[in-house]
XYZ file of C-alpha atoms in Angstrom:
644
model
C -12.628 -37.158 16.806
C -12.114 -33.876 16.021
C -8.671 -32.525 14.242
C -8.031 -30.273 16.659
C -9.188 -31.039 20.216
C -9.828 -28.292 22.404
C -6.408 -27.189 24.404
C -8.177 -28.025 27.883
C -8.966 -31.423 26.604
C -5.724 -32.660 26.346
C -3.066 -33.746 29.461
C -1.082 -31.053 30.675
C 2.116 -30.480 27.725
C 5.029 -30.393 30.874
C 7.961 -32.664 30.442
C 6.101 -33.905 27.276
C 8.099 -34.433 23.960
C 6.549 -33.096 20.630
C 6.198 -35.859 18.223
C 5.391 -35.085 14.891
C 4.460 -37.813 12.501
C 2.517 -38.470 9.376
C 3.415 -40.419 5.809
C 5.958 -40.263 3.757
C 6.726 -36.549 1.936
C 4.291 -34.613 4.282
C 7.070 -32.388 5.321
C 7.820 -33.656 9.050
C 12.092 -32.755 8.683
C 11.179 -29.438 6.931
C 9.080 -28.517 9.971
C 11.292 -30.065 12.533
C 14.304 -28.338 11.328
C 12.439 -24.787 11.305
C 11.549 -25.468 14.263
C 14.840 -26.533 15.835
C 16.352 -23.319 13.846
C 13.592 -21.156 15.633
C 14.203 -22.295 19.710
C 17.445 -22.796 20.784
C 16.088 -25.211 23.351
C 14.315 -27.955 21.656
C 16.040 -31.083 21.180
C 15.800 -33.240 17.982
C 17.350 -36.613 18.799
C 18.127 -38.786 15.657
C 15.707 -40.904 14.025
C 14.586 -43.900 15.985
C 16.430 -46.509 13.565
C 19.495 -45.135 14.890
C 18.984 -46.418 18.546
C 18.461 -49.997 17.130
C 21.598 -51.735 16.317
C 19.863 -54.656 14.203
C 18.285 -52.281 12.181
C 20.837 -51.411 9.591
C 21.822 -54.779 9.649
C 18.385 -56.001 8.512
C 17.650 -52.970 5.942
C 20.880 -53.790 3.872
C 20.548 -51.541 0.587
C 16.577 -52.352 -0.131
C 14.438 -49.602 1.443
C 11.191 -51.262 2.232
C 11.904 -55.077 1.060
C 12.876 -55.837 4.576
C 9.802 -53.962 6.283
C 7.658 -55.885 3.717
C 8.629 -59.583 3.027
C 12.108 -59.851 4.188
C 11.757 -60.508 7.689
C 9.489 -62.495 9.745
C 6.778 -60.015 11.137
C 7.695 -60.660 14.498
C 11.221 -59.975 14.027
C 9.858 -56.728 12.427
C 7.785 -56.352 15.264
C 11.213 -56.399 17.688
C 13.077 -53.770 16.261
C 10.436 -51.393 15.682
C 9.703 -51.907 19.054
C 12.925 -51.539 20.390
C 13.967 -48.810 18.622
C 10.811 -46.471 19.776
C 11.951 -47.301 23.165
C 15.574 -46.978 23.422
C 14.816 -43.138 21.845
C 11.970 -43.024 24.261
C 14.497 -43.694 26.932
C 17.036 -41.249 26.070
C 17.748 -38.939 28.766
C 16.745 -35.553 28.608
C 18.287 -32.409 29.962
C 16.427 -29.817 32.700
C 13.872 -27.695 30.848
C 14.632 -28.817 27.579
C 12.125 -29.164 24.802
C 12.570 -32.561 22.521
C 11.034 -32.830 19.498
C 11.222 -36.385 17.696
C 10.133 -37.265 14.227
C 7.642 -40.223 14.064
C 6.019 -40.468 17.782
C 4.741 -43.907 19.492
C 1.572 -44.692 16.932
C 2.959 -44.700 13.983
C 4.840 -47.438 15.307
C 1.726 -49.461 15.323
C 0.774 -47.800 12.102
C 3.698 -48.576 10.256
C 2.964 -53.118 11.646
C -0.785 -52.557 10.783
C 0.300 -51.107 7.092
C 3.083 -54.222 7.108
C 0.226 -56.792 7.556
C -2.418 -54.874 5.289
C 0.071 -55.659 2.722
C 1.694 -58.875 3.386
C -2.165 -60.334 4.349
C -4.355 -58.554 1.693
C -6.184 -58.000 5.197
C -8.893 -54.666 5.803
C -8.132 -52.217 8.267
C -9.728 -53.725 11.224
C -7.857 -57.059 10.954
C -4.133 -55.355 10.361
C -5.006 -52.870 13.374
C -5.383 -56.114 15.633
C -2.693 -58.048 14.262
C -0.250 -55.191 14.841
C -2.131 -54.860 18.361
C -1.047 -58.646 19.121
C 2.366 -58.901 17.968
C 3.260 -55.732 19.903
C 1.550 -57.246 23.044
C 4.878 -58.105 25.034
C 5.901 -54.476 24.535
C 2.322 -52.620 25.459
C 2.727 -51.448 29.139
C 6.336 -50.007 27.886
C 4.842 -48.483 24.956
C 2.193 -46.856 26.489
C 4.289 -45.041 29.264
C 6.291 -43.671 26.694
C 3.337 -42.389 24.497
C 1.792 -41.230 27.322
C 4.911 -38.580 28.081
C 4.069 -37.311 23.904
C 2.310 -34.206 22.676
C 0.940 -35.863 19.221
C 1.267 -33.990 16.463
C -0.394 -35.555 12.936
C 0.950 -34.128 9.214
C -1.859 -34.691 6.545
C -1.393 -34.526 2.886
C -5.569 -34.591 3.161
C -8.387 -35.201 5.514
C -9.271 -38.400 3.076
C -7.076 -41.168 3.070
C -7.195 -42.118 -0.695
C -6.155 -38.351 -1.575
C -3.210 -38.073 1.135
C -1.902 -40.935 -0.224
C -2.207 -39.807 -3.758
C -0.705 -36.777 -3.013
C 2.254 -38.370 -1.020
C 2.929 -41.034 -3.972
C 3.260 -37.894 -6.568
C 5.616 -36.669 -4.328
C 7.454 -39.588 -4.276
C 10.775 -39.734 -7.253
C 9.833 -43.677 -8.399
C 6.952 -45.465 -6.058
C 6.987 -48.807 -6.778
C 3.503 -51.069 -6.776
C 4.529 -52.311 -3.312
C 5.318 -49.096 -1.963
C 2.145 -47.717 -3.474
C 0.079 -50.106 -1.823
C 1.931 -49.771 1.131
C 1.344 -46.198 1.670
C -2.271 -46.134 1.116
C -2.749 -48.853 4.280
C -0.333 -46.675 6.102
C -2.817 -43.071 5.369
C -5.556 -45.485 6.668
C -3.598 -46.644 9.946
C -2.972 -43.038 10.462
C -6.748 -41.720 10.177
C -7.822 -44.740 12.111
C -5.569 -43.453 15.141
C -6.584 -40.199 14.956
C -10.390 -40.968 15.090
C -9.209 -42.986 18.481
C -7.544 -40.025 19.935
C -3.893 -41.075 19.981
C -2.986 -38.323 18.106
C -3.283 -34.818 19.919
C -3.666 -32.979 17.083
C -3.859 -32.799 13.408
C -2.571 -30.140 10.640
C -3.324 -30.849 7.298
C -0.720 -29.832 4.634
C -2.252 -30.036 1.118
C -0.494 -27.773 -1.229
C 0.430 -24.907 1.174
C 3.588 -23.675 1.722
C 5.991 -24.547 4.298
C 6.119 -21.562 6.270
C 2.172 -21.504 6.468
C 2.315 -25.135 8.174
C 4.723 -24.212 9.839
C 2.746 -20.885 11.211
C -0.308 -23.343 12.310
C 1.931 -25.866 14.171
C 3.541 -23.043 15.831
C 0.083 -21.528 16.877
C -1.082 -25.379 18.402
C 2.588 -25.870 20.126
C 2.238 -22.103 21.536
C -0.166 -22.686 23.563
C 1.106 -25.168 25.481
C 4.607 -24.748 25.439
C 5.304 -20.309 25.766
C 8.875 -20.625 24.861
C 7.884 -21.893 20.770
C 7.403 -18.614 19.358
C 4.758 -18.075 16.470
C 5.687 -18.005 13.235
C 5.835 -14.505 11.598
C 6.031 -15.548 7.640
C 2.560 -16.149 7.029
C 1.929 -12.757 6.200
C 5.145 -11.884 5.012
C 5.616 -11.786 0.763
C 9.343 -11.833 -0.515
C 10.852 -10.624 -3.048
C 14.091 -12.412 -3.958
C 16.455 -9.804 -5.902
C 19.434 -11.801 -8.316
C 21.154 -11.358 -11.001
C 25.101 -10.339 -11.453
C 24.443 -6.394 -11.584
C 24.614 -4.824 -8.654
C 23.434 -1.581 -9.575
C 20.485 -3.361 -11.211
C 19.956 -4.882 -8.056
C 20.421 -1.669 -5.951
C 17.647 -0.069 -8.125
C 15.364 -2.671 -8.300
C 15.831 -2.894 -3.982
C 15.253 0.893 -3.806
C 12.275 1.024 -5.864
C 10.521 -1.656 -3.771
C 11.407 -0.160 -0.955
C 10.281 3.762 -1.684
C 7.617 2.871 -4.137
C 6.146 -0.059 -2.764
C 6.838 -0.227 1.234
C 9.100 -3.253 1.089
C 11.692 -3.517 4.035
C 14.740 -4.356 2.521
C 17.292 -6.343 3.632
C 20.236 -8.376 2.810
C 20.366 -12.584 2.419
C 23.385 -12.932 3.940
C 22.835 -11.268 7.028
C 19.756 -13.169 7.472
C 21.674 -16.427 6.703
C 23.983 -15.757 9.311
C 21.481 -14.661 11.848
C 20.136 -18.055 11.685
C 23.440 -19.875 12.329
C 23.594 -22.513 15.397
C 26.538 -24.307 15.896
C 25.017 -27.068 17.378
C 23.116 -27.449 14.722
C 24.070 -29.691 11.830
C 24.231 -27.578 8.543
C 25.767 -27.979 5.089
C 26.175 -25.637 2.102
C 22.977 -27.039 0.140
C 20.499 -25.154 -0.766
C 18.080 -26.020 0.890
C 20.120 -25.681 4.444
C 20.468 -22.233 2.967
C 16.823 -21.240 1.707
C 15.960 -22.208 5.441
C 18.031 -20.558 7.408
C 17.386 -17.640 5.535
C 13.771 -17.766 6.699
C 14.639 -18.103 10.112
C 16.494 -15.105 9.908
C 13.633 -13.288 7.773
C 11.394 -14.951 10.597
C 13.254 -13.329 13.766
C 13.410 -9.850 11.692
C 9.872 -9.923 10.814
C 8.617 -10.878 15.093
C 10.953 -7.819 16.009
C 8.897 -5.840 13.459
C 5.741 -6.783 13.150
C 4.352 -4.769 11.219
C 6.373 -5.579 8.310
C 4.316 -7.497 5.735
C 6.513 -7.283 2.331
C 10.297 -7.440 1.789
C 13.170 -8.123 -0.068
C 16.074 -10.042 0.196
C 19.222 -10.075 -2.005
C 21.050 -11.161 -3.645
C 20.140 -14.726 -4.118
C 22.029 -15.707 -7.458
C 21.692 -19.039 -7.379
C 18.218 -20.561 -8.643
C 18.258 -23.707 -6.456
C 17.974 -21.545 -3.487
C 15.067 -19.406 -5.598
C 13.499 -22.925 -5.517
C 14.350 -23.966 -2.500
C 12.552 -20.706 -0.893
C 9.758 -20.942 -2.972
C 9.261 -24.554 -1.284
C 9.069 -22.575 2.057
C 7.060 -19.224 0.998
C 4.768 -21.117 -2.398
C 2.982 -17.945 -4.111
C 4.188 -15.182 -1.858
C 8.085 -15.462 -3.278
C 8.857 -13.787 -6.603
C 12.015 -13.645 -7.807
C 13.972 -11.026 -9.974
C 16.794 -10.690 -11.667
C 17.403 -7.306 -13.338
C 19.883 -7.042 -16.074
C 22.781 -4.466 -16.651
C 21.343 -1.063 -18.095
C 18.360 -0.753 -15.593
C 20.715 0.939 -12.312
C 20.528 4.286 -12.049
C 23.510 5.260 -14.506
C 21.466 3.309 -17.313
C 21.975 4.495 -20.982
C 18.614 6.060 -22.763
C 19.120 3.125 -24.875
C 20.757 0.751 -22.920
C 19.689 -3.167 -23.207
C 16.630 -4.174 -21.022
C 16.015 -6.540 -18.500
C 13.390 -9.424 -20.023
C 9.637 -8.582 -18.952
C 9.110 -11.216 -16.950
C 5.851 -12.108 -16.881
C 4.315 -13.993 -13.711
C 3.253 -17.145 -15.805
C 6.825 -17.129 -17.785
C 8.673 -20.199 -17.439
C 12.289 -20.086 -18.810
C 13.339 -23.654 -19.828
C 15.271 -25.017 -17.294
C 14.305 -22.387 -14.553
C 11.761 -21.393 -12.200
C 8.947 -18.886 -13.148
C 9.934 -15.215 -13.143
C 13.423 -16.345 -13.184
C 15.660 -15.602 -16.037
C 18.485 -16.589 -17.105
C 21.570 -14.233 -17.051
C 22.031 -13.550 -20.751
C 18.213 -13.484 -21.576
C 18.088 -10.133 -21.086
C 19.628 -9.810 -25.049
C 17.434 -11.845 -26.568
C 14.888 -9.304 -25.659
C 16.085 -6.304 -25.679
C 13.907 -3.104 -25.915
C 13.861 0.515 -25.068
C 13.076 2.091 -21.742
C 14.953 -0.403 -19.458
C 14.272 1.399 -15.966
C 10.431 2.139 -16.714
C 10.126 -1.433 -18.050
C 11.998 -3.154 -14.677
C 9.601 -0.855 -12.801
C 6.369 -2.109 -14.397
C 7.304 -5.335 -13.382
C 8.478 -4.777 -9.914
C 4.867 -2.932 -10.038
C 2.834 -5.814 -11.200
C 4.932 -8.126 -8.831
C 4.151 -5.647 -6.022
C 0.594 -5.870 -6.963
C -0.106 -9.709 -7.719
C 1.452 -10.884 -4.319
C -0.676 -7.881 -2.433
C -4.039 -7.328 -4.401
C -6.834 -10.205 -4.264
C -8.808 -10.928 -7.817
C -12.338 -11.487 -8.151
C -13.864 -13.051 -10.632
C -16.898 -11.385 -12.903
C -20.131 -12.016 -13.571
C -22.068 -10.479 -16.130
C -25.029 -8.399 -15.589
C -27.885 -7.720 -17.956
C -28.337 -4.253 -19.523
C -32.252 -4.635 -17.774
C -31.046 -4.627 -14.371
C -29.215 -1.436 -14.552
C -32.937 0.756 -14.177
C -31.307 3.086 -17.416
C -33.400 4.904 -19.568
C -34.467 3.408 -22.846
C -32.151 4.962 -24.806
C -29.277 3.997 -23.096
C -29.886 0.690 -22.834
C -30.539 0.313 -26.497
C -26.641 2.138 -26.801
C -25.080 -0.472 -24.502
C -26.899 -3.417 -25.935
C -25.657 -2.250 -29.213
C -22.063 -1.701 -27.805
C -21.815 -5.109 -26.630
C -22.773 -6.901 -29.468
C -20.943 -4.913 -31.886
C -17.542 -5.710 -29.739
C -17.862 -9.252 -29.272
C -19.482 -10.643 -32.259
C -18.885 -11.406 -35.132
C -14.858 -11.827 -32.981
C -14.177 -10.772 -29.801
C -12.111 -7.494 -29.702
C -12.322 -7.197 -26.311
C -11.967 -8.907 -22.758
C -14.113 -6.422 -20.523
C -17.263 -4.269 -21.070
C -18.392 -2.792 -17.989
C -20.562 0.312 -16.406
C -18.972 2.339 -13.896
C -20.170 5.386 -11.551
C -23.750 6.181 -11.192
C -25.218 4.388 -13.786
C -23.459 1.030 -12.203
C -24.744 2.024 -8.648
C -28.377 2.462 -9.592
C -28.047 6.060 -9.012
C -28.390 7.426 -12.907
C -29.999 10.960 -13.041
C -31.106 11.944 -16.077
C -29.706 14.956 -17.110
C -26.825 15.407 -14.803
C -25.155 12.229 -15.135
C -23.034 10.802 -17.315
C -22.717 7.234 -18.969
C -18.735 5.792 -18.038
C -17.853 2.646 -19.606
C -14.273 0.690 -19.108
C -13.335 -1.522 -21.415
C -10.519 -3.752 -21.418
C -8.502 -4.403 -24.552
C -5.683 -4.377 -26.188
C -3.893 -1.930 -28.207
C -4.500 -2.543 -31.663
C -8.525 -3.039 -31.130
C -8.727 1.104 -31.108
C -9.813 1.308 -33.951
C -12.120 -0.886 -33.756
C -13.512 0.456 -30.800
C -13.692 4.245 -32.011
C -15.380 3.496 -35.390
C -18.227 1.492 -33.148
C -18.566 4.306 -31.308
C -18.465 7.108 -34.055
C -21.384 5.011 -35.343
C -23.661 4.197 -31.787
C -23.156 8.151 -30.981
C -26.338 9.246 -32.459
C -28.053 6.930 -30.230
C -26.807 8.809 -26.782
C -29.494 11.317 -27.670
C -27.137 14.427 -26.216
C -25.865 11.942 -23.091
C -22.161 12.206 -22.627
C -20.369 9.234 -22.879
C -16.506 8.206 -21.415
C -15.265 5.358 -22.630
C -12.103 4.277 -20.733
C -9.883 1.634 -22.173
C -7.011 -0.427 -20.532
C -5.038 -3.069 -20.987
C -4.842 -6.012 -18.932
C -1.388 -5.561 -18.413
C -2.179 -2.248 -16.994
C -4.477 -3.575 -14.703
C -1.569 -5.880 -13.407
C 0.471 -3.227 -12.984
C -1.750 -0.744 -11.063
C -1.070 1.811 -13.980
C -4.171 3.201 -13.413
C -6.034 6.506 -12.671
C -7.135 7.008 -8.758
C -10.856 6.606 -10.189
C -10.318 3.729 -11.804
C -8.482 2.272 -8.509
C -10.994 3.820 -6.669
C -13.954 1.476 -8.916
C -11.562 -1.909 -8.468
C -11.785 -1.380 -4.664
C -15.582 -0.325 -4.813
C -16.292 -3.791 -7.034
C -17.793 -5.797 -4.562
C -20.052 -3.328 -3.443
C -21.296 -2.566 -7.126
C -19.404 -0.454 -8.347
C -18.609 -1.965 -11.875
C -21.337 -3.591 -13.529
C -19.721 -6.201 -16.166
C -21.819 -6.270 -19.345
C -19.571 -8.842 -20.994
C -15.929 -10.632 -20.114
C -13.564 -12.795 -21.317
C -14.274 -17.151 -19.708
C -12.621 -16.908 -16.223
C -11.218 -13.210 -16.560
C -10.457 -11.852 -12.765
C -9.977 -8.100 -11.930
C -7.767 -6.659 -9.483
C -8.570 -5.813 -5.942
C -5.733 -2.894 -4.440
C -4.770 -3.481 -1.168
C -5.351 -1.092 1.466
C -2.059 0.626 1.802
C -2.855 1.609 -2.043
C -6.286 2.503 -1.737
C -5.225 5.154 0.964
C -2.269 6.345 -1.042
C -4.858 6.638 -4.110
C -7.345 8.207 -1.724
C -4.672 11.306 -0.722
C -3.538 12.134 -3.865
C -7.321 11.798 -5.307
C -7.772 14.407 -2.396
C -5.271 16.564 -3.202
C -6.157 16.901 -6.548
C -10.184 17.846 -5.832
C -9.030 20.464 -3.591
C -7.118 22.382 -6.329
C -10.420 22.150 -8.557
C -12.633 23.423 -5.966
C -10.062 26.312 -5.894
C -9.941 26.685 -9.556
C -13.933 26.921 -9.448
C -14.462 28.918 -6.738
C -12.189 31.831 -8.804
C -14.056 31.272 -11.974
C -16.911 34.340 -12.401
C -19.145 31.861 -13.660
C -17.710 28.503 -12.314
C -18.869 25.231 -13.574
C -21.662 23.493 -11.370
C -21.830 20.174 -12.196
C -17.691 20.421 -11.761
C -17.657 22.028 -8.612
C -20.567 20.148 -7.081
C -18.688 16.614 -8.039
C -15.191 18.213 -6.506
C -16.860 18.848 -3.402
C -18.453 15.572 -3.400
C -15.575 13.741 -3.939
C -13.204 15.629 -1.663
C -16.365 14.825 1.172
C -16.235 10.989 0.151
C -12.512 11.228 0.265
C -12.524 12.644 3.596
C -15.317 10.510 5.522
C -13.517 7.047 3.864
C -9.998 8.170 5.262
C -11.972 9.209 8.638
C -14.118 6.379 9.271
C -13.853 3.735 6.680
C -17.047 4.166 5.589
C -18.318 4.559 1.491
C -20.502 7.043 0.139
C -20.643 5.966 -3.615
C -23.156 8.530 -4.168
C -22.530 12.183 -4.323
C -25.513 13.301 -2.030
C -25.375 10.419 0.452
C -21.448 11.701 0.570
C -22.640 15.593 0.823
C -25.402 14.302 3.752
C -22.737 12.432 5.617
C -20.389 15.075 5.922
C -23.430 17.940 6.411
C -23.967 15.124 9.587
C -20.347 14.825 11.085
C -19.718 18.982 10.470
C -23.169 20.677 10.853
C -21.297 23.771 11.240
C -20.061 24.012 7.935
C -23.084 24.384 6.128
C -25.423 26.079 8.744
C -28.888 24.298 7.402
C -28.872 21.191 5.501
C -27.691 21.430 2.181
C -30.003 19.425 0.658
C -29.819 19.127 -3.409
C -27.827 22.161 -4.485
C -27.048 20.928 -8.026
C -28.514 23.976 -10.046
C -27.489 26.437 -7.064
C -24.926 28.598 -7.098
C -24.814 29.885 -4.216
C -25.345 26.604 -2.376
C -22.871 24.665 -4.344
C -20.166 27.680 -3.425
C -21.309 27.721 0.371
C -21.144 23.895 0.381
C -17.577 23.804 -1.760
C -16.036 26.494 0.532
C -17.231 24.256 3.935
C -15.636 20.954 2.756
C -12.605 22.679 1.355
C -12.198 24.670 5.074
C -12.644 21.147 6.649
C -9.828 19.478 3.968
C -7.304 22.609 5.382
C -8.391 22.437 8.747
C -6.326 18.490 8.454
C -3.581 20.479 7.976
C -0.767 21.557 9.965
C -0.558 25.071 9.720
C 3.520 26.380 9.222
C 5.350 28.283 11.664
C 5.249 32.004 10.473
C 8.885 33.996 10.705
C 9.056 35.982 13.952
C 8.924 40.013 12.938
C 12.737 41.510 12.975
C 10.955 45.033 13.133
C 12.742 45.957 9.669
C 10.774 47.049 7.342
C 11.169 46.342 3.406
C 13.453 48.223 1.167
């Protein structure tokens, strides 16, 4: 059977009650409880043990000696049974939505685990023994799992590795309760290849809120009044710390520098608040009904996608909400000294680094008197390097490298000789570097002798400059006249998106070609920007290629090769902001907008490298095009005076 039957499959969801089940630490009163925070009108009656009055009496303080050896199996058999039922029973109000935890087959699941264990017995043999002792009960127990919508939690498709994965989750399994739970996975699967669950979401290692997201889509369908969930998208930054002018400037920077919404904990927290809910002062009661509150904001404005909550001081409710969010929470807590009354040499906040991990605390999460112990200079530009690179790793993809041979690149001789030569010199004997890569024409296949130029980026760290300029002074000779730009970052740059449009411009161009890795560092990944970047790159790029095209066009003798590549890139610029679409060479970019503006040019421009005249006609037609975007301002009405 398929996880996820098709909706038209199934019976018809009216006066049905949601039952979610699965094993033990899947998450089933996580998901329940966002749920019931989410829609006021589902129901979440207790657990069934609490409708069985022998129950308690039989568990006593042993949590699974009873279910395993302490009681006869039928006597198991009749409380289980009874139980299910008398919550099955319970009446239900008009309209009302119930949810339960643990629907109708897991009650044969949890018999058929009992006698897997207490009979050393297969699968098969413990699915008909539970069958037969729940015999006198069947007809009831059908009618009631016949008014359930099914809903399956899976650590994993596979058996073996869901119960693995529940049993790590687990604070001290036992041998018995380890055996148990793998002949419980193997109930469960069973079921669901027989249909009796409706559907199935698998869990694995994703966050809360993303399970949460997919449940919501499945229940949505059938029942309109379960909203979707609107956190899968949504990263969080949670702002701490004891400052609250640290605070205030780390919230404003995310929100003007980065496009974070921000927006304050407690508000959320009490947005969330249902008095007919049960709710304590624990964190994790907390944590969650701060993303409900985060979760209403975020459907009312749906095009947020990144925000920021504070403050959140207290690190078991950083931990608590990185349970619910996983990899799309970061947490910061800027120190005294980085507000925006901060001291040139005031003490700055620690750089926390995305892998730290403070003893005792969660990652990116420092303690408040670590700032101290590393104190440095240039607090504000250091907290906003971080808040850059946290920006940045929760919105940019990485993709991994893979080297390319100097051959495949189509250079002339000469060249590849040089990069050969580069390469080995840099990495052997010692590796200076992590990155040496081709960019720009010579990358894309598009290398014209003569006109263009040889770009390399390498990636490295501060103190291998020397290294790298006296293996340069000595490879020079063997450019033959070429001219060669050797860019060179740090990684930590990279994570921080301090970089130059061009190079932000190559990152997002990667895929297509656009960097051609001659060597990296074992399992080194490079950053992708996000969109919203790339077009704020892409404007500023702009801006700055019309005021060289200006600059040119006033020169007597203007610069060719400068002015043709303005124009070019000011084209590109212009037809990716228009259309989406990439012209990584300078022709194909002139063509394209020659195509789309025919006016501009009059006849096709065709290669106009060594014209002038061309070059100035094409320059002045793009430029015209980049003002005509431009709202033109209102001119002063005449008073009729004129100057004195």
């Amino acid at each position: 059977m398929p996880l996820n039957p098709p909706a038209e499959d199934r019976p018809p969801a009216a006066h049905r009650v949601i039952a979610v089940s699965g094993p033990a630490y899947v998450g089933k009163d996580t998901q329940l409880r966002l749920l019931a925070r989410r829609i006021p009108q589902i129901d979440t009656p207790a657990p069934a043990e609490t409708y069985a009055s022998r129950w308690p009496a039989l568990s006593g303080t042993e949590a699974t000696g009873w279910w395993l050896d302490g009681a006869s199996y039928q006597e198991l058999a009749d409380v289980l049974a009874a139980a299910y039922l008398a919550r099955a029973r319970r009446p239900r109000a008009s309209g009302e939505v119930r949810c339960v935890r643990q629907g109708l087959p897991m009650l044969e699941a949890t018999l058929a685990a009992v006698a897997a264990v207490r009979e050393r017995c297969g699968t098969a043999r413990a699915a008909r023994e539970a069958r037969a002792v729940l015999a006198p009960y069947r007809t009831a127990l059908r009618a009631s799992e016949d008014t359930e919508y099914g809903v399956v939690l899976l650590h994993d498709e596979d058996p073996a590795q869901s119960a693995a994965r529940g049993l790590a989750r687990s604070l001290a399994p036992d041998s018995l309760l380890e055996y148990y739970q793998r002949r419980l996975n193997e109930q469960i699967n069973r079921l669901l290849d027989e249909g009796r669950f409706d559907t199935a979401v698998v869990v694995g290692d994703r966050p809360a809120v993303d399970v949460q997201h997919e449940l919501r889509q499945r229940l949505h369908r059938l029942y309109p009044a379960i909203p979707e969930c609107a956190l899968s998208r949504v990263r969080v930054a949670a702002l701490g710390g004891d400052c609250e002018h640290a605070r205030d400037a780390a919230g404003e920077y995310l929100r003007t520098r980065r496009g974070y919404a921000r927006l304050n904990a407690a508000h959320l927290a009490a947005a969330s608040h249902d008095p007919a809910l049960p709710d304590t002062a624990d964190a994790t009661a907390l944590a969650e009904r701060i993303a409900d509150g985060l979760d209403r904001y975020c459907a009312a404005h749906p095009f947020l996608d990144r925000v920021s909550i504070e403050p959140v001081r207290d690190r078991a409710t950083v931990e608590e909400l990185r349970t619910l969010f996983g990899d799309r929470l970061r947490a910061v807590h800027p120190e005294p000294g980085t507000g925006p009354a901060a001291a040139p040499h005031a003490p700055a906040p620690r750089a926390l680094d995305l892998t730290d991990s403070v003893p005792g605390a969660a990652p990116e999460y420092a303690t408040s008197g670590s700032a101290a112990q590393h104190a440095a200079p240039w607090p504000r530009l250091r907290l906003q390097r971080h808040l850059d690179r946290l920006a940045f790793d929760a919105a940019w993809t990485f993709r991994p490298l893979k080297p390319v041979s100097v051959h495949s690149l189509n250079l002339p001789s000469h060249l590849g000789t040089y990069l050969r030569d580069l390469r080995e010199r840099l990495t052997r004997p010692g590796t200076a570097v992590d990155l040496v890569a081709v960019t720009g024409s010579a990358a894309r296949g598009t290398y014209r002798e003569g006109w263009s130029d040889l770009d390399v980026l390498v990636l490295a760290p501060q103190d291998a400059l020397p290294r790298l300029r006296s293996v340069r002074t000595e490879l020079a000779p063997v450019l033959n006249g070429v001219r060669m730009t050797m860019t060179v970052l740090t990684e930590d740059e990279f994570r921080a998106g301090a970089l130059p449009p061009r190079l932000l411009h190559v990152l997002t161009l990667s895929g297509a070609g656009a960097l051609a890795p001659l060597w990296c560092a074992p399992g080194l990944a490079l950053p992708v920007p996000d969109a919203v970047t790339y077009a704020d790159v892409s404007v500023r790029d702009g801006v700055q290629a019309a005021v060289t095209l200006r600059k040119q066009l006033l020169l007597a003798e203007p610069d060719l090769r400068v002015l043709y590549k303005a124009t070019a890139l000011l084209a590109k610029i212009m037809l990716r902001m228009e259309s989406g679409a990439e012209y990584p060479a300078d022709d194909q970019a002139v063509t394209a907008f020659h195509h789309r503006r025919p006016d501009g040019f009059g006849a096709a421009p065709g290669d106009v490298r060594y014209d002038r005249a061309g070059t100035e006609r094409m320059a002045a037609a793009v430029l015209r095009g980049w003002l005509a975007t431009l709202t033109p301002a209102p001119r002063p009405e005449a008073t009729g005076h004129g100057a004195t």
